Coordinates of C-alpha atoms in Angstrom, one line a residue:
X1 CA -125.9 15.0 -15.4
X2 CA -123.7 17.3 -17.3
X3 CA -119.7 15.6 -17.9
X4 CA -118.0 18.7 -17.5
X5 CA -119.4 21.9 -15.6
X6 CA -117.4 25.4 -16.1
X7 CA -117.7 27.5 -13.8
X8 CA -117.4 31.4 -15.6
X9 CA -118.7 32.2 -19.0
X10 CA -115.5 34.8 -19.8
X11 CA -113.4 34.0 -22.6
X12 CA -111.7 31.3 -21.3
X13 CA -114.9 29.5 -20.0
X14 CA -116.7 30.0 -23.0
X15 CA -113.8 28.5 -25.3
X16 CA -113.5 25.8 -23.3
X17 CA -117.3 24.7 -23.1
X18 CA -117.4 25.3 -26.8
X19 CA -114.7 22.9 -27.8
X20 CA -116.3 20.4 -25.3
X21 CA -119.4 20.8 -26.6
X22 CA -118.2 20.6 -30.2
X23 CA -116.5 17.6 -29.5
X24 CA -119.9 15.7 -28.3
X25 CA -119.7 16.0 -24.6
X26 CA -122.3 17.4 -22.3
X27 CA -121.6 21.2 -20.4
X28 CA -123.1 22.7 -18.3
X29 CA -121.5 26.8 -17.5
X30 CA -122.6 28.3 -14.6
X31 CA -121.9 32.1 -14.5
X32 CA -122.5 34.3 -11.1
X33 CA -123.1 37.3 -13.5
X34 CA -126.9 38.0 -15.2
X35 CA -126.2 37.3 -18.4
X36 CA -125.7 41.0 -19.9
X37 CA -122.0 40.9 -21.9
X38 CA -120.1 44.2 -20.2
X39 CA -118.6 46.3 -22.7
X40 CA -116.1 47.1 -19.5
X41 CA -113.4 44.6 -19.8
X42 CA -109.9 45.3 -19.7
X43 CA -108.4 43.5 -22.4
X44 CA -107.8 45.0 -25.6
X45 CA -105.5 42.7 -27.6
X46 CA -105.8 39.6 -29.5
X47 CA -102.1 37.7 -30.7
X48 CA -101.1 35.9 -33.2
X49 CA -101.5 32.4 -31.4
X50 CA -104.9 33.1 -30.5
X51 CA -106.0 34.3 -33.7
X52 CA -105.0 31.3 -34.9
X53 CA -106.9 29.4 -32.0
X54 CA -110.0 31.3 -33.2
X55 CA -109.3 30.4 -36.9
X56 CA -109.3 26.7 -35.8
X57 CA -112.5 27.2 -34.5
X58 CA -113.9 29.2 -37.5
X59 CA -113.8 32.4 -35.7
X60 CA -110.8 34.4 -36.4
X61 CA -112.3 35.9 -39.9
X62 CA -115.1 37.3 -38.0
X63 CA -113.4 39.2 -35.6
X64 CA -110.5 40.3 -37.5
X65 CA -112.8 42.9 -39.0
X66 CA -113.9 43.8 -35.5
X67 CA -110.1 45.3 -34.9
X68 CA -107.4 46.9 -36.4
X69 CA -104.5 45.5 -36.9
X70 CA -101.4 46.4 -35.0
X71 CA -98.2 45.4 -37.1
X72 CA -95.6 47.3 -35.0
X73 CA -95.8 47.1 -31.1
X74 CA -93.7 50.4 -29.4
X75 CA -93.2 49.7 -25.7
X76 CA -90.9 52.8 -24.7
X77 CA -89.5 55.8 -26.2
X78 CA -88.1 54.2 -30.1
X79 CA -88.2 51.2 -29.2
X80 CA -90.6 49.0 -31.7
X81 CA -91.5 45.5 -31.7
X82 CA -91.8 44.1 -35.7
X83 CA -95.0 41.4 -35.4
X84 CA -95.1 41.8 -39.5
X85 CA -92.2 39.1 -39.6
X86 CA -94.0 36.5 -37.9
X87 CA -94.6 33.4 -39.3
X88 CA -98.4 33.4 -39.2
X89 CA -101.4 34.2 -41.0
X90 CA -101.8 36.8 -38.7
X91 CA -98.5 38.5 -38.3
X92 CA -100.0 41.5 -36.2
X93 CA -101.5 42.7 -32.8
X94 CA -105.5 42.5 -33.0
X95 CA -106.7 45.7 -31.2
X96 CA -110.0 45.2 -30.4
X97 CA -111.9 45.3 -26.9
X98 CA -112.3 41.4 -25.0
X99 CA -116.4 41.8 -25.1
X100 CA -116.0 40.9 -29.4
X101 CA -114.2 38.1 -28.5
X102 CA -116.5 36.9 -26.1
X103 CA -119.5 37.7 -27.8
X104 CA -118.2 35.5 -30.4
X105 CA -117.6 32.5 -28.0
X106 CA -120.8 32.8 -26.8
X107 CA -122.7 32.4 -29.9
X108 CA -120.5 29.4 -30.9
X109 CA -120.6 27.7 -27.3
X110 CA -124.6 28.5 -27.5
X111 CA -124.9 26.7 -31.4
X112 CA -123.0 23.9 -30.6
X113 CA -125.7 23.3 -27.4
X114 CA -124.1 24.1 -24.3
X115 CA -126.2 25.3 -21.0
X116 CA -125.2 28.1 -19.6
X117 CA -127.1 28.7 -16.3
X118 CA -126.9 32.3 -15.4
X119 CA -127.2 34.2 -11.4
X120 CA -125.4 30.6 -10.5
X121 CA -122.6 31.8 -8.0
X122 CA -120.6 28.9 -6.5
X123 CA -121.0 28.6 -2.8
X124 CA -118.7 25.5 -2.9
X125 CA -117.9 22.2 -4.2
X126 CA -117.1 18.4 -3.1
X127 CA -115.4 15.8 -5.2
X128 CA -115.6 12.1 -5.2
X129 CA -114.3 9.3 -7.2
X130 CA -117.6 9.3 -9.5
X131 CA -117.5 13.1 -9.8
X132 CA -118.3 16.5 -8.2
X133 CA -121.0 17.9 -7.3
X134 CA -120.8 22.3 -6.8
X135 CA -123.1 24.0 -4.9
X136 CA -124.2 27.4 -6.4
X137 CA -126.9 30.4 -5.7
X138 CA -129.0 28.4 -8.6
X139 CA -129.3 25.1 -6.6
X140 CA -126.6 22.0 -7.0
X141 CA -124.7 20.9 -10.4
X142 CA -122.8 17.3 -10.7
X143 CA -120.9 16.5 -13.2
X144 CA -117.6 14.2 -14.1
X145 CA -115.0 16.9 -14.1
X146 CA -115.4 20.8 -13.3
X147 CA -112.9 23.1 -15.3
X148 CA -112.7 27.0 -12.8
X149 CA -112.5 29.4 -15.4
X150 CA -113.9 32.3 -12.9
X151 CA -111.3 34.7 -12.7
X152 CA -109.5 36.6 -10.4
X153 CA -111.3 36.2 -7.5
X154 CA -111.7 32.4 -8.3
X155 CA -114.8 30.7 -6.1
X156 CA -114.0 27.4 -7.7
X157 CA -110.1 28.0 -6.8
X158 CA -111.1 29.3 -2.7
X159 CA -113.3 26.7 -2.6
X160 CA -110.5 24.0 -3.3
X161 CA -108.3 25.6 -0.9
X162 CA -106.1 26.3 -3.4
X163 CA -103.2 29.5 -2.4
X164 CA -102.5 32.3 -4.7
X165 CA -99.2 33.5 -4.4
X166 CA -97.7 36.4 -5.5
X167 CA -97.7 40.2 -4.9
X168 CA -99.1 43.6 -6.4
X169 CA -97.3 44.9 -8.8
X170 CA -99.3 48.5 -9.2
X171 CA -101.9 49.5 -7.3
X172 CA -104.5 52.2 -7.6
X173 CA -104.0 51.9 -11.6
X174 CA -106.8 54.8 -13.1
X175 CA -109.3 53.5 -15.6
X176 CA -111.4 55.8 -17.7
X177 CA -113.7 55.2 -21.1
X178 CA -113.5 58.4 -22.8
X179 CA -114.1 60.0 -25.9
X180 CA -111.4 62.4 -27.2
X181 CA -111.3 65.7 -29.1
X182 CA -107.6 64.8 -31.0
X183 CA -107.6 61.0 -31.5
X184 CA -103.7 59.6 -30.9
X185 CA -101.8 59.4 -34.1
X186 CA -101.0 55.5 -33.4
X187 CA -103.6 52.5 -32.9
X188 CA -102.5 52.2 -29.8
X189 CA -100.6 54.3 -27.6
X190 CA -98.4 53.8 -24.4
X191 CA -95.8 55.1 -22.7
X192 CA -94.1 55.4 -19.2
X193 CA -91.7 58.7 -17.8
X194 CA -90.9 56.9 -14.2
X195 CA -93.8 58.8 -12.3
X196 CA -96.7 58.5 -14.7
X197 CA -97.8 56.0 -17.1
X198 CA -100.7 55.5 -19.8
X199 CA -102.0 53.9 -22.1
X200 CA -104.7 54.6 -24.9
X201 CA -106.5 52.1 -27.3
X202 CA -109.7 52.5 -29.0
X203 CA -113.2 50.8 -28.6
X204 CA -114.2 51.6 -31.9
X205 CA -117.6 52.7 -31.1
X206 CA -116.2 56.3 -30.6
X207 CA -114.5 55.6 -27.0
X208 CA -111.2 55.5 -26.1
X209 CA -109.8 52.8 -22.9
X210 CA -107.4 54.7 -21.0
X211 CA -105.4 52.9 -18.3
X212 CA -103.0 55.5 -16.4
X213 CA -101.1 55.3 -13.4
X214 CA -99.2 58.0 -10.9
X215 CA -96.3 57.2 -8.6
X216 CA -97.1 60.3 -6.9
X217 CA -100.5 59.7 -6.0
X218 CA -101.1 56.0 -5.1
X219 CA -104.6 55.4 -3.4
X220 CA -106.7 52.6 -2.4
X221 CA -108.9 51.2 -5.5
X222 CA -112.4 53.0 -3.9
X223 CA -110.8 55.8 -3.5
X224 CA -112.7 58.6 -5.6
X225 CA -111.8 59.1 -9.3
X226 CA -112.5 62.1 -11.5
X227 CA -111.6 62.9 -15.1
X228 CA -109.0 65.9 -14.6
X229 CA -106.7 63.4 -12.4
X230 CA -106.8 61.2 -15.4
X231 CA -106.3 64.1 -18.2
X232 CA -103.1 65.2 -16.0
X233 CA -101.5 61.9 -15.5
X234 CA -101.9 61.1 -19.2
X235 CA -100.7 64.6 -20.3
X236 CA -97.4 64.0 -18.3
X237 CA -97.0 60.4 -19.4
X238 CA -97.6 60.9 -23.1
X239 CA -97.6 64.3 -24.2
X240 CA -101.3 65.4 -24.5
X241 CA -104.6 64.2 -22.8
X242 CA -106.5 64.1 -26.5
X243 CA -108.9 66.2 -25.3
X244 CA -110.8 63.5 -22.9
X245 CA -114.5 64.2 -22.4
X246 CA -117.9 62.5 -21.9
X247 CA -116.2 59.3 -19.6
X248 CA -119.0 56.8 -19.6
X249 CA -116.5 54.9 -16.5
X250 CA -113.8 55.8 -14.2
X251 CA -112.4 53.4 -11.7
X252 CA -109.4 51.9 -10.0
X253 CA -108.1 48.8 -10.0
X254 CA -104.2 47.3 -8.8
X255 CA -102.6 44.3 -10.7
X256 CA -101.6 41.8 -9.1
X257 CA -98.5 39.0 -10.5
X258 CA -100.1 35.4 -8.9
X259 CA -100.3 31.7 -10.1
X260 CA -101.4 28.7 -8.2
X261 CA -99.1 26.1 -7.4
X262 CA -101.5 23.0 -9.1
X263 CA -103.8 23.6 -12.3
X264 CA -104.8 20.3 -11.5
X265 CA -106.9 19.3 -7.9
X266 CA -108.5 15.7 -8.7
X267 CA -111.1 16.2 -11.0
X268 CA -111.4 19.7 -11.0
X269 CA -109.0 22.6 -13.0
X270 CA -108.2 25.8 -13.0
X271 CA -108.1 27.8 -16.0
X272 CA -107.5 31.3 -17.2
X273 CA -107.3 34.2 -14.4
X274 CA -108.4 31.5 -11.5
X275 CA -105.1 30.0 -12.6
X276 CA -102.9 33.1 -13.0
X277 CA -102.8 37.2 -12.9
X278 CA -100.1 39.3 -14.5
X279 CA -99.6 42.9 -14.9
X280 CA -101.2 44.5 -17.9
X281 CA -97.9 44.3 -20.0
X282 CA -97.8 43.2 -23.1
X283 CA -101.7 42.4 -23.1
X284 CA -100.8 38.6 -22.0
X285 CA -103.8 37.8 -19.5
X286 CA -107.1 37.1 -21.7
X287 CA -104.4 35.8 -24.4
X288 CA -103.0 33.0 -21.8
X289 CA -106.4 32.3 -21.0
X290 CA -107.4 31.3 -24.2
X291 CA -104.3 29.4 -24.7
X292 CA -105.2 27.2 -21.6
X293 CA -108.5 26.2 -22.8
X294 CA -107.2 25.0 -25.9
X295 CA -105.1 22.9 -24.1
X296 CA -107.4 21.5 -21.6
X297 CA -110.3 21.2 -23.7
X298 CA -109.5 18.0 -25.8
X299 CA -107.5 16.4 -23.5
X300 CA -111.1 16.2 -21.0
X301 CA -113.1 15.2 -24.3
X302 CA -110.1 12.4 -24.7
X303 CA -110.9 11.1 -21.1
X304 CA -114.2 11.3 -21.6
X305 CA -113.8 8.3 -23.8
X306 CA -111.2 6.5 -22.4
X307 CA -108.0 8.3 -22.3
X308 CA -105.8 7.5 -19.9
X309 CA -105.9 10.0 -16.7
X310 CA -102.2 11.0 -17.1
X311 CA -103.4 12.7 -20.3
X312 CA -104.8 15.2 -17.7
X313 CA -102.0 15.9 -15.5
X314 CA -100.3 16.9 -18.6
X315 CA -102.2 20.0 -18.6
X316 CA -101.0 21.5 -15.3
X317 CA -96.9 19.5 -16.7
X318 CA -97.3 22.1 -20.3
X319 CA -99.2 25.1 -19.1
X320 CA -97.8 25.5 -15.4
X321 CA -94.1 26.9 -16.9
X322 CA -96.4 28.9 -19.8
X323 CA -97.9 30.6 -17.2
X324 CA -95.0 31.5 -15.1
X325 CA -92.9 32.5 -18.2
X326 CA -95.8 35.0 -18.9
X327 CA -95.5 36.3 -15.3
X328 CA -92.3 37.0 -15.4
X329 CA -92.2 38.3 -19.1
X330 CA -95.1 40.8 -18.2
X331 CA -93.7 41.6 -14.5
X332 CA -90.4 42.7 -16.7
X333 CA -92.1 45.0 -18.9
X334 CA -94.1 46.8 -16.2
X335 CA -90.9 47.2 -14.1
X336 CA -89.2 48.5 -17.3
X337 CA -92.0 51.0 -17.6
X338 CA -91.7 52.3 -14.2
X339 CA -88.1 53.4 -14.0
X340 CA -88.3 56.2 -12.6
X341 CA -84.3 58.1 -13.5
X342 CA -84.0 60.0 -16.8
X343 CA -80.4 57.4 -16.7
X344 CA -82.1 54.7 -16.1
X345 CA -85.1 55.4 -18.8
X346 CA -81.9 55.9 -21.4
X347 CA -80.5 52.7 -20.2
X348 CA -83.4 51.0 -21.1
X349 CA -84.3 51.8 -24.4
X350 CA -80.5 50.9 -25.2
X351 CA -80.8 47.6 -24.3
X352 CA -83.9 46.8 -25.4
X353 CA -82.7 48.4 -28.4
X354 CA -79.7 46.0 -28.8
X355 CA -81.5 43.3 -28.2
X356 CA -84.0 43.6 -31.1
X357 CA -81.1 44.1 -33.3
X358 CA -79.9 40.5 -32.9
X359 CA -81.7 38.3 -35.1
X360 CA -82.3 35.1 -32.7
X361 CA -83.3 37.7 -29.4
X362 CA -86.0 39.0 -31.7
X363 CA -87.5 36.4 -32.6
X364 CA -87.9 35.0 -29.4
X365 CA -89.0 38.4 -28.3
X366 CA -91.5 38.4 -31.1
X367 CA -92.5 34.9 -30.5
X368 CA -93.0 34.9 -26.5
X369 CA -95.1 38.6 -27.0
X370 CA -97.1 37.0 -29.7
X371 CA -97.4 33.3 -28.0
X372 CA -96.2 31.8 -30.7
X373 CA -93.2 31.0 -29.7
X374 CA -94.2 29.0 -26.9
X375 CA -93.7 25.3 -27.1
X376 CA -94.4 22.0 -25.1
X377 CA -91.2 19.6 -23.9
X378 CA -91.1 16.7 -26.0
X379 CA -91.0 13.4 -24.7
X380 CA -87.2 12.1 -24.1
X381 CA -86.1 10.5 -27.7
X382 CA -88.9 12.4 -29.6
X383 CA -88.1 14.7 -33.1
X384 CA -87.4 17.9 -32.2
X385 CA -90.3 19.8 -33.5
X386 CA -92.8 17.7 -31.0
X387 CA -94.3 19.5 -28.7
X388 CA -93.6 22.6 -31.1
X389 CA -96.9 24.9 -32.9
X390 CA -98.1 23.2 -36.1
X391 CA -97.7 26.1 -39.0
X392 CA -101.3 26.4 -41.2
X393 CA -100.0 24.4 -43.9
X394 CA -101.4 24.7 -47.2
X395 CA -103.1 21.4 -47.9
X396 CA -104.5 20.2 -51.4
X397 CA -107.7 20.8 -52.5
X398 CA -106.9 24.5 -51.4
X399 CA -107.8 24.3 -47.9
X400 CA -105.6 24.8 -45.1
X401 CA -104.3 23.1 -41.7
X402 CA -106.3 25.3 -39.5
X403 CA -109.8 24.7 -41.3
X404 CA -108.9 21.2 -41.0
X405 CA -108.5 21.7 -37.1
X406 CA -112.0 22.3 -36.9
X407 CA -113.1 18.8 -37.0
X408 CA -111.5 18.8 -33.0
X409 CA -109.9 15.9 -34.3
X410 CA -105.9 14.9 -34.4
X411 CA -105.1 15.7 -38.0
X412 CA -102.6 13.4 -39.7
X413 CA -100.5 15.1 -42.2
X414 CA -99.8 12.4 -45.0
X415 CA -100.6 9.3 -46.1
X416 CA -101.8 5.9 -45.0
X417 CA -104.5 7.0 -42.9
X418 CA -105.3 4.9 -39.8
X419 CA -109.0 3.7 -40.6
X420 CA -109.7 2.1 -37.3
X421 CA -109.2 5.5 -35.6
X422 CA -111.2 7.5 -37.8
X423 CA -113.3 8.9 -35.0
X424 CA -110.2 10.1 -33.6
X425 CA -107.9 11.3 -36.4
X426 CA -108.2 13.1 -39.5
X427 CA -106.0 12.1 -42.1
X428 CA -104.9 14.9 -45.1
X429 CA -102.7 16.0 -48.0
X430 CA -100.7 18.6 -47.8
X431 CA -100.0 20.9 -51.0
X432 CA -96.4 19.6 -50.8
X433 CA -95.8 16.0 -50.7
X434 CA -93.5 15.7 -47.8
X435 CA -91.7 11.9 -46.6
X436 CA -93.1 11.8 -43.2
X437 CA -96.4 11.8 -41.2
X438 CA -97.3 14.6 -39.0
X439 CA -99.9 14.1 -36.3
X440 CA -100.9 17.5 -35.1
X441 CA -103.2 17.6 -31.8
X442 CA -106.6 19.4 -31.7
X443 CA -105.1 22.5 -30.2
X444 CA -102.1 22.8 -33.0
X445 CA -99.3 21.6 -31.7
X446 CA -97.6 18.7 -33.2
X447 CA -98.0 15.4 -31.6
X448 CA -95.5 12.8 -33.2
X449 CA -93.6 12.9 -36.6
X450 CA -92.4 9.7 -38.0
X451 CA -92.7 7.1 -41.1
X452 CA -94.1 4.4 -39.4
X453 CA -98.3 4.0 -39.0
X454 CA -97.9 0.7 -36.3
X455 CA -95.5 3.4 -34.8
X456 CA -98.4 6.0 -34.5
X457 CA -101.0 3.8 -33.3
X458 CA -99.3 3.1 -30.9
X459 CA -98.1 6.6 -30.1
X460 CA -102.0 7.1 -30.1
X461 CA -102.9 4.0 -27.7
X462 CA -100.2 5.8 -25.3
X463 CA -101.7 9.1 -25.4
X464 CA -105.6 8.6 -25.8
X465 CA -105.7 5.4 -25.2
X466 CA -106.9 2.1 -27.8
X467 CA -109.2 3.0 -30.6
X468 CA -111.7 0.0 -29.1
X469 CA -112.0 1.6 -25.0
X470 CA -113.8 5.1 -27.1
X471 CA -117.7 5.1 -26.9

């Protein structure tokens, strides 16, 4: 019997299992789709905080080259979004199309031994206090815990019972792969004139993704599709249609602004699109996804061994609110993008423009779009910077906090290592000898700071649970 199933080998299922896996425990995914990796996913961006999720996993240097890199984000007319001032090792905008990302998962979920059962649709699933046992197209599947990582249309999350509230926020948006005659100036390109929006990106295989959408001609998503609809929307939205020839797709699709009230049901999760859907602004949903994983993945490996359960419920307590501050971030940008007076339009840019002008509203700008501004609530009594993203610090010997991250292990920053917990924590120098200890979790945020190592242990015992209950 597998200890954790996922259910979806996306991004976020493949992550997750990966991390498990790494850290020793037994997964089994279980994927409805054949196997084949579609090169006809929607998202095209990679931020800063999970490029440096990917770098703690040994990734982010592999895919990197797979992209450009976006340094300045334009969402309307002049307005521009600075990324090259963030504080990260990869102050920029990856553009590069989901399937890299997840091809990349795949191989490291698939080298550190995970099964991945393929044509394995969930038809439903029961939970008891030993476990839970889901029912699929490929026979039955038990396992400790079951992470739902399967999207939209979430079997695992229907199968719970589990509501998805919210509302559309466009419908019939066009989607078209194209190739162009006069490639766009700009890596990526977007814009929004009230009744017509679009936005271009490239594959980097020769394609183009266009996403475009008309006020004046809003249809169901079967509804028919051909090119010239898509060259006129885009020519009215940004100027010029490039030339678009040769689509290899066309399609419509509506995007929805939905989370589910608990992230937590027992001893299953949801994760990633099951969990939550946002409009296409700002290039959040894969992103969020990924983000989620990381949090849920070595808090399960911690129970696993003996953590206490709470440990758990504190993944719904820190990415709940992460997930509806995305929401509303991205509904605020689509709505921004659809105003439709010429006042209105002008009205807009001048805010936005004043608020990038003050220091402290851009970097919180900066940070949300980026996700590296996003932090945990600390504990009452705790040092400010708990709960807060770990900066890659430059550690002796040359190496760096990240690479150290890649033990999924807590990494203590500083001396006195705690021996007895060696399993559980690795201990390191940093460049700069600094007077306190740092514990950073496996996922990069910072755990407890302090001078005291009984202090940390039992910080530790707390959290994970005593260094004597792991197996």
């Amino acid at each position: 019997m597998s200890e954790v199933i996922v259910v979806g080998a996306g991004p976020t299922g493949l992550l997750l299992a990966g991390d498990l896996a790494e850290s020793g425990v037994a997964v089994t995914v279980l994927e409805r789709r054949d196997g084949t990796v579609s090169n006809l996913s929607r998202a095209f961006g990679v931020h800063a905080r999970t490029l440096e999720q990917l770098d703690a996993r040994g990734l982010a240097d592999r895919l990197v080259p797979m992209g450009a890199a976006l340094r300045t984000v334009r969402l309307f007319e002049r307005v521009e979004v600075d990324l090259g001032e963030l504080p990260s090792r990869f102050p920029f905008l990856l553009i590069t199309p989901q399937y890299n990302v997840e091809r990349l998962l795949l191989e490291r979920a698939v080298a550190a031994g995970v099964e991945i059962v393929y044509d394995a649709g969930v038809r439903g699933l029961a939970q008891d206090d030993g476990g839970v046992t889901v029912s699929t197209t490929a026979g039955q599947f038990r396992a400790s815990y079951v992470a739902g990582c399967d999207g939209y249309r979430s079997a695992v999350r229907q199968a719970l019972g589990q509501p998805f509230p919210g509302k559309a926020v466009l419908t019939s948006i066009m989607l078209a792969d194209v190739q162009v005659a006069r490639p766009p100036a700009g890596l990526l390109t977007v814009n929004g004139v009230g009744d017509a929006f679009a936005f271009i990106a490239p594959f980097g295989d020769g394609y183009y993704r266009v996403f475009a959408w008309d006020r004046r001609h809003v249809v169901a998503d079967d509804a028919p599709l051909g090119l010239e609809e898509v060259r006129e929307v885009t020519r009215r939205a940004l100027g010029d249609d490039y030339g678009m020839s040769r689509p290899r797709w066309l399609s419509r699709f509506h995007s929805d602004e939905r989370q589910v009230p608990h992230y937590r049901i027992g001893r299953v999760f949801l994760a990633g699109d099951a969990a939550h859907v946002h409009s296409p602004a700002g290039g959040q949903g894969m992103n969020t996804g990924l983000q989620d994983a990381a949090n849920l993945s070595w808090k399960l490996a911690a129970a696993l061994r003996g953590a206490p359960d709470a440990l758990l419920d504190s993944y719904h307590d820190e990415r709940h609110p992460i997930g509806r501050s995305v929401l509303r971030s991205s509904g605020a940008l689509i709505r921004a993008a659809m105003i439709e007076s010429a006042a209105g339009r002008a009205l807009r840019g001048m805010a936005a423009r004043g608020a990038l002008s003050i220091p402290a509203l851009r970097e919180k700008i900066t940070g949300q779009l980026s996700g590296i501004g996003y932090h945990y609530p600390a504990p009452h009594g705790a040092p400010d910077r708990t709960g807060t993203r770990a900066a890659d610090l430059p550690l002796t010997g040359g190496a760096r906090l990240y690479q150290a991250l890649r033990e999924r292990r807590f990494v203590q920053i500083g001396h006195t290592p705690l021996t007895h917990r060696h399993d559980q924590v690795l201990q390191v120098e940093p460049a700069t000898p600094a007077d306190t200890l740092t514990l950073v979790r496996p996922d990069g945020y910072i755990a407890w700071t302090g001078t005291d190592t009984e202090d940390l242990d039992r910080f530790l015992t707390t959290l994970v649970g005593p260094a004597a209950t792991r197996r």
